[in-house]
Amino acid sequence: MLRVLLGVAGAVVVLGIFSSVLRTLVIPRPTRSSFTRVVQRLVHRPFQWLADRTDSAETKDRVLAPVAPLAIVMTLISWLASFLVGYALLEAAVSQLGVRAALTEAGSSLFTLGFASGNRASLNVIDFCGAATGPIVIGLQVGYLPALYTAYQRRETEVTLLEARAGSPPWGPEILARYAQVELLDDLTELFRDWERWSAGLSESHTTYPVLIQFRSTKAVRNWLIALLSVMDAAALWLSFNPSRQRAEVRMALRAGFVCLRDIADSRGIRYDPDPRPDDPLQLTYEDFLQGVARMTEQGYPMERTPQEAWPHFRGWRVNYEALAYRLARDIDAVPAPWSGPRRTPVVIRTPLTPIDRRPVG
């Protein structure tokens, strides 16, 4: 009976970890692995504990930067350690080997060292399976990294390009203000078209490889979520203040953005209202809205509606994405930015921000 229990336990461990490997590395669709999620949370907690005790956004960013890469390494180690235990249980179930000898036999096979080998046919079968498992898992992980970092690079290229258009950290009203300043408002549709495609790519990559959500930008004042939020706010402001201007690309970019956030929320098990009412409350206040409008007015942004008239329209758009954006910004400790909600702990940005562009005199 004991050997039967050992065999069942070993089979459950091996098959369960194989399922985790397949869900994480092989299946090209959002599939949640409880094992991978637990390992990543355990890696994240001590870093988050330390980050919560800092009062600088730059320090917090440096503390949290290694979390995602370290989680990938620890996931691989945890898989191999679990396979070692699972195969050792199977070795012990079909032989007279003790705990130490079974671990040695399983480790010799799993890591293809070959210094230990059994004489029984049943052991040889398990040894062969273990010897195949180690290289397969390591090979899959090695192949996984280029795809991961390629998706990261694609994401960061657009985030970096947005810095000149939206400041550091980015802000929706600043996008419209800067385009108005250089009289390029007609080119805004190209920006929204690019970010519609960017949102679709982000939705695919960050739900297939959820660890990408925790990957941070190379600078503390950059963040993929804050960049997306600023573009969505710019689109909502455009639609609210300028009903007669071109709207198709702007609406599509805005919709792609909140669909992307909802896909990420689904992959993380975050609940949200799929059909909010246009008059549902916002965390963004009317006074905050007026501050953004003042920045746009200062740079000569043309408005067909007054702020009072535009506010209900802006609310009707923002209610679709504000709660999710604020929740994700808090979860990943995104850089503090206007119109992006609270963080886990109060922090300040000590790095000088992008200077405010001013119109030339004369």
Coordinates of C-alpha atoms in Angstrom, one line a residue:
M1 CA 0.0 0.0 0.0
L2 CA 2.9 2.4 0.8
R3 CA 4.5 1.8 -2.6
V4 CA 1.2 2.4 -4.3
L5 CA 0.7 5.7 -2.5
L6 CA 4.3 6.7 -3.4
G7 CA 3.7 5.8 -7.0
V8 CA 0.4 7.8 -7.1
A9 CA 2.0 10.8 -5.5
G10 CA 5.0 10.7 -7.9
A11 CA 2.7 10.4 -10.9
V12 CA 0.6 13.3 -9.7
V13 CA 3.7 15.5 -9.1
V14 CA 5.2 14.7 -12.5
L15 CA 2.0 15.1 -14.5
G16 CA 1.1 18.3 -12.6
I17 CA 4.4 19.9 -13.3
F18 CA 4.2 18.8 -17.0
S19 CA 0.9 20.6 -17.1
S20 CA 2.4 23.7 -15.6
V21 CA 5.3 23.7 -18.2
L22 CA 2.8 23.2 -21.1
R23 CA 0.5 26.0 -19.9
T24 CA 3.4 28.4 -19.3
L25 CA 5.7 27.7 -22.2
V26 CA 4.0 25.8 -25.0
I27 CA 0.2 26.6 -25.3
P28 CA -0.1 29.9 -27.3
R29 CA -3.1 31.2 -25.4
P30 CA -4.0 32.5 -21.9
T31 CA -3.8 29.5 -19.6
R32 CA -3.4 29.9 -15.9
S33 CA -0.9 27.7 -14.1
S34 CA -1.5 27.7 -10.3
F35 CA 2.1 26.4 -9.7
T36 CA 3.7 29.1 -11.7
R37 CA 1.5 31.8 -10.2
V38 CA 2.4 30.6 -6.6
V39 CA 6.1 30.6 -7.4
Q40 CA 6.0 34.1 -8.9
R41 CA 4.0 35.5 -5.9
L42 CA 6.5 34.0 -3.4
V43 CA 9.4 35.7 -5.4
H44 CA 7.5 38.9 -5.5
R45 CA 6.5 39.3 -1.8
P46 CA 9.9 40.1 -0.3
F47 CA 10.7 42.6 -3.0
Q48 CA 7.3 44.2 -2.6
W49 CA 7.7 44.3 1.2
L50 CA 11.0 46.2 0.8
A51 CA 9.5 48.5 -2.0
D52 CA 6.6 49.5 0.2
R53 CA 9.1 50.9 2.7
T54 CA 10.6 53.4 0.3
D55 CA 9.4 56.9 -0.4
S56 CA 11.1 57.4 -3.8
A57 CA 9.7 56.2 -7.1
E58 CA 13.2 55.7 -8.4
T59 CA 14.2 53.5 -5.4
K60 CA 11.0 51.6 -5.6
D61 CA 11.6 51.0 -9.3
R62 CA 15.2 49.7 -8.6
V63 CA 13.9 47.3 -5.9
L64 CA 11.1 45.9 -8.1
A65 CA 13.1 45.7 -11.4
P66 CA 14.7 42.2 -10.7
V67 CA 11.4 40.6 -9.7
A68 CA 10.2 39.4 -13.1
P69 CA 13.5 38.0 -14.4
L70 CA 14.2 36.3 -11.0
A71 CA 10.7 34.8 -11.1
I72 CA 11.5 33.2 -14.5
V73 CA 14.7 31.6 -13.1
M74 CA 13.0 30.5 -9.9
T75 CA 10.1 29.0 -11.9
L76 CA 12.6 26.8 -13.9
I77 CA 14.4 25.8 -10.7
S78 CA 11.1 24.9 -9.0
W79 CA 10.0 22.8 -12.0
L80 CA 13.2 20.8 -12.0
A81 CA 13.1 20.4 -8.2
S82 CA 9.5 19.2 -8.4
F83 CA 10.4 16.8 -11.2
L84 CA 13.2 15.5 -9.1
V85 CA 10.8 14.8 -6.2
G86 CA 8.2 13.2 -8.5
Y87 CA 10.6 10.9 -10.2
A88 CA 12.2 10.0 -6.9
L89 CA 8.8 8.9 -5.6
L90 CA 8.3 6.8 -8.7
E91 CA 11.7 5.2 -8.3
A92 CA 11.0 4.4 -4.6
A93 CA 7.6 2.9 -5.6
V94 CA 8.9 0.4 -8.0
S95 CA 12.1 -0.6 -6.2
Q96 CA 13.7 -1.2 -2.8
L97 CA 15.5 2.2 -2.9
G98 CA 15.4 4.4 0.1
V99 CA 14.7 8.1 0.0
R100 CA 18.3 9.2 -0.5
A101 CA 19.1 6.5 -3.1
A102 CA 15.8 7.3 -5.0
L103 CA 16.7 11.0 -5.1
T104 CA 20.2 10.2 -6.3
E105 CA 18.8 7.9 -9.0
A106 CA 16.2 10.5 -10.1
G107 CA 18.8 13.3 -10.1
S108 CA 21.3 11.4 -12.1
S109 CA 18.7 10.8 -14.8
L110 CA 17.0 14.2 -14.7
F111 CA 20.2 16.1 -15.1
T112 CA 21.7 13.4 -17.5
L113 CA 24.7 12.9 -15.2
G114 CA 24.5 9.1 -15.5
F115 CA 26.6 8.4 -12.4
A116 CA 23.7 6.3 -10.9
S117 CA 21.8 3.6 -12.7
G118 CA 19.5 0.8 -11.6
N119 CA 19.4 -2.7 -12.8
R120 CA 15.7 -3.2 -13.0
A121 CA 13.7 -2.7 -16.1
S122 CA 11.1 -0.6 -14.2
L123 CA 13.9 1.7 -13.0
N124 CA 15.3 2.0 -16.5
V125 CA 11.9 3.2 -17.8
I126 CA 11.7 5.9 -15.2
D127 CA 15.3 6.8 -15.7
F128 CA 14.7 7.3 -19.5
C129 CA 11.7 9.5 -18.8
G130 CA 13.6 11.6 -16.3
A131 CA 16.6 11.9 -18.7
A132 CA 14.2 13.2 -21.4
T133 CA 12.4 15.6 -19.1
G134 CA 15.4 17.7 -18.0
P135 CA 16.7 18.7 -21.4
I136 CA 13.1 19.2 -22.7
V137 CA 12.2 21.6 -19.9
I138 CA 15.4 23.5 -20.1
G139 CA 15.2 23.7 -23.9
L140 CA 11.6 25.0 -23.8
Q141 CA 12.7 27.7 -21.2
V142 CA 15.6 28.8 -23.4
G143 CA 13.3 29.0 -26.4
Y144 CA 10.7 30.9 -24.3
L145 CA 13.1 33.8 -23.4
P146 CA 13.6 35.2 -26.9
A147 CA 9.9 35.4 -27.5
L148 CA 9.5 37.0 -24.1
Y149 CA 12.1 39.7 -24.7
T150 CA 11.0 40.3 -28.2
A151 CA 7.5 41.2 -26.9
Y152 CA 9.1 43.3 -24.2
Q153 CA 11.1 45.3 -26.8
R154 CA 8.1 45.8 -29.0
R155 CA 6.2 47.2 -26.1
E156 CA 9.0 49.5 -24.9
T157 CA 9.7 51.0 -28.3
E158 CA 6.3 52.7 -28.4
V159 CA 6.4 53.7 -24.7
T160 CA 9.8 55.4 -25.3
L161 CA 8.5 57.2 -28.4
L162 CA 5.6 58.5 -26.5
E163 CA 7.9 60.4 -24.0
A164 CA 8.5 63.3 -26.4
R165 CA 4.7 63.5 -27.1
A166 CA 3.4 63.1 -23.6
G167 CA 6.1 64.0 -21.0
S168 CA 7.6 61.9 -18.3
P169 CA 5.6 60.3 -16.9
P170 CA 3.0 60.6 -19.7
W171 CA -0.3 62.4 -19.3
G172 CA -3.3 62.4 -21.7
P173 CA -3.9 66.2 -21.8
E174 CA -0.1 66.7 -22.4
I175 CA -0.4 64.7 -25.7
L176 CA -3.1 67.0 -27.0
A177 CA -1.3 70.1 -25.7
R178 CA 2.0 69.2 -27.4
Y179 CA 0.4 68.3 -30.7
A180 CA -1.5 71.6 -30.6
Q181 CA 1.7 73.5 -29.8
V182 CA 3.4 72.3 -33.0
E183 CA 0.2 72.4 -35.0
L184 CA 0.1 68.7 -35.8
L185 CA -3.3 67.9 -34.6
D186 CA -4.2 66.3 -37.9
D187 CA -1.4 63.8 -37.4
L188 CA -2.9 62.6 -34.1
T189 CA -5.0 60.0 -36.0
E190 CA -1.7 58.2 -36.9
L191 CA -0.7 58.1 -33.2
F192 CA -4.0 56.5 -32.3
R193 CA -3.8 54.1 -35.2
D194 CA -0.4 52.9 -34.0
W195 CA -1.6 52.5 -30.4
E196 CA -4.6 50.5 -31.5
R197 CA -2.2 48.0 -33.0
W198 CA 0.1 48.3 -30.0
S199 CA -2.9 47.5 -27.6
A200 CA -3.8 44.4 -29.6
G201 CA -0.2 43.2 -29.5
L202 CA 0.0 43.9 -25.8
S203 CA -3.2 42.0 -25.1
E204 CA -1.9 38.9 -26.9
S205 CA 1.6 38.9 -25.4
H206 CA 0.8 39.9 -21.8
T207 CA -2.0 37.4 -21.5
T208 CA 0.0 34.6 -23.1
Y209 CA 3.1 35.5 -21.0
P210 CA 1.7 37.1 -17.8
V211 CA 5.2 37.7 -16.3
L212 CA 5.6 40.5 -18.9
I213 CA 3.1 42.6 -16.8
Q214 CA 5.8 42.8 -14.1
F215 CA 8.7 43.7 -16.4
R216 CA 9.6 47.3 -15.8
S217 CA 10.9 49.9 -18.3
T218 CA 14.5 51.0 -18.4
K219 CA 13.6 54.3 -16.7
A220 CA 11.6 54.8 -13.5
V221 CA 9.4 57.5 -15.2
R222 CA 8.3 55.1 -18.0
N223 CA 5.7 52.5 -17.7
W224 CA 3.6 50.6 -20.3
L225 CA 0.3 51.0 -18.3
I226 CA 0.7 54.7 -17.7
A227 CA 1.6 55.2 -21.4
L228 CA -1.6 53.3 -22.4
L229 CA -3.7 55.2 -20.0
S230 CA -2.4 58.6 -21.3
V231 CA -3.2 57.7 -24.9
M232 CA -6.7 56.5 -23.9
D233 CA -7.3 59.7 -21.9
A234 CA -6.1 61.7 -24.9
A235 CA -8.6 59.8 -27.1
A236 CA -11.4 60.4 -24.7
L237 CA -10.6 64.1 -24.5
W238 CA -10.5 64.4 -28.3
L239 CA -13.9 62.7 -28.6
S240 CA -15.4 64.8 -25.8
F241 CA -14.2 68.2 -27.0
N242 CA -14.2 67.8 -30.8
P243 CA -17.3 66.0 -32.1
S244 CA -16.9 67.2 -35.6
R245 CA -13.3 66.0 -36.1
Q246 CA -12.3 62.6 -37.4
R247 CA -13.4 60.0 -34.9
A248 CA -13.0 56.5 -36.3
E249 CA -9.3 55.9 -35.5
V250 CA -9.7 57.6 -32.1
R251 CA -12.7 55.4 -31.1
M252 CA -10.9 52.3 -32.3
A253 CA -7.8 53.1 -30.3
L254 CA -9.8 53.9 -27.2
R255 CA -11.8 50.7 -27.5
A256 CA -8.7 48.6 -28.2
G257 CA -7.1 50.1 -25.1
F258 CA -9.9 49.1 -22.6
V259 CA -10.4 45.7 -24.3
C260 CA -6.6 45.1 -23.7
L261 CA -7.0 46.0 -20.0
R262 CA -10.0 43.7 -19.7
D263 CA -8.1 40.8 -21.3
I264 CA -5.3 41.3 -18.8
A265 CA -7.8 41.6 -16.0
D266 CA -9.3 38.3 -17.1
S267 CA -5.9 36.6 -17.1
R268 CA -5.2 37.8 -13.6
G269 CA -8.7 37.0 -12.2
I270 CA -9.6 40.6 -11.6
R271 CA -13.3 41.3 -11.6
Y272 CA -14.8 44.3 -13.4
D273 CA -18.1 45.7 -14.6
P274 CA -18.3 44.6 -18.3
D275 CA -21.1 47.2 -19.1
P276 CA -20.7 50.3 -16.9
R277 CA -23.2 53.1 -17.2
P278 CA -22.0 56.5 -18.6
D279 CA -23.0 58.2 -15.4
D280 CA -21.3 55.8 -13.0
P281 CA -18.9 57.6 -10.6
L282 CA -15.3 58.3 -11.4
Q283 CA -12.4 58.6 -9.1
L284 CA -11.0 61.4 -11.3
T285 CA -12.7 64.6 -10.1
Y286 CA -14.0 67.5 -12.1
E287 CA -11.4 69.7 -10.6
D288 CA -8.6 67.4 -11.9
F289 CA -10.3 67.3 -15.3
L290 CA -10.2 71.2 -15.4
Q291 CA -6.4 71.1 -14.6
G292 CA -5.9 69.0 -17.7
V293 CA -8.1 71.2 -19.8
A294 CA -6.2 74.3 -18.6
R295 CA -2.9 72.7 -19.9
M296 CA -4.6 72.0 -23.3
T297 CA -6.0 75.6 -23.4
E298 CA -2.6 77.1 -22.6
Q299 CA -1.1 75.5 -25.7
G300 CA -3.9 76.5 -28.0
Y301 CA -5.8 73.3 -28.3
P302 CA -9.1 74.1 -30.2
M303 CA -12.3 73.1 -28.3
E304 CA -15.8 72.9 -29.8
R305 CA -17.4 72.3 -26.4
T306 CA -16.9 74.0 -23.1
P307 CA -15.4 71.9 -20.2
Q308 CA -18.8 71.7 -18.6
E309 CA -20.3 70.4 -21.8
A310 CA -17.5 68.0 -22.5
W311 CA -17.3 66.5 -18.9
P312 CA -20.3 64.1 -19.2
H313 CA -18.9 62.8 -22.5
F314 CA -15.4 62.3 -21.0
R315 CA -16.9 60.5 -18.0
G316 CA -18.9 58.2 -20.4
W317 CA -15.7 57.1 -22.0
R318 CA -13.4 56.9 -19.0
V319 CA -15.8 54.8 -17.0
N320 CA -14.9 51.9 -19.3
Y321 CA -11.3 51.8 -18.2
E322 CA -10.5 53.9 -15.1
A323 CA -11.2 51.3 -12.4
L324 CA -9.1 48.6 -14.2
A325 CA -6.2 51.0 -15.0
Y326 CA -6.1 52.2 -11.4
R327 CA -6.2 48.6 -10.0
L328 CA -3.4 47.5 -12.3
A329 CA -1.3 50.6 -11.6
R330 CA -1.6 49.8 -7.9
D331 CA -0.8 46.2 -8.4
I332 CA 2.4 46.7 -10.4
D333 CA 3.4 49.9 -8.5
A334 CA 3.5 51.9 -11.8
V335 CA 5.2 55.3 -11.7
P336 CA 2.9 58.0 -10.1
A337 CA 1.4 60.2 -12.8
P338 CA -1.5 62.6 -13.1
W339 CA -4.9 60.9 -13.6
S340 CA -3.6 57.4 -12.8
G341 CA -5.0 56.8 -9.3
P342 CA -3.3 56.0 -5.9
R343 CA -0.4 53.5 -5.3
R344 CA 0.2 51.1 -2.5
T345 CA 2.2 53.6 -0.6
P346 CA 2.8 57.4 -1.1
V347 CA 6.0 58.1 -3.2
V348 CA 7.6 61.0 -4.9
I349 CA 9.5 61.3 -8.1
R350 CA 12.9 62.9 -7.5
T351 CA 14.2 62.6 -11.1
P352 CA 13.6 65.9 -13.0
L353 CA 10.7 65.5 -15.3
T354 CA 10.6 66.5 -19.0
P355 CA 10.6 70.3 -19.1
I356 CA 7.3 71.9 -20.2
D357 CA 7.6 72.9 -23.8
R358 CA 6.8 76.6 -24.4
R359 CA 6.0 78.4 -27.6
P360 CA 8.9 80.5 -29.0
V361 CA 8.6 84.2 -28.5
G362 CA 8.6 86.4 -31.6

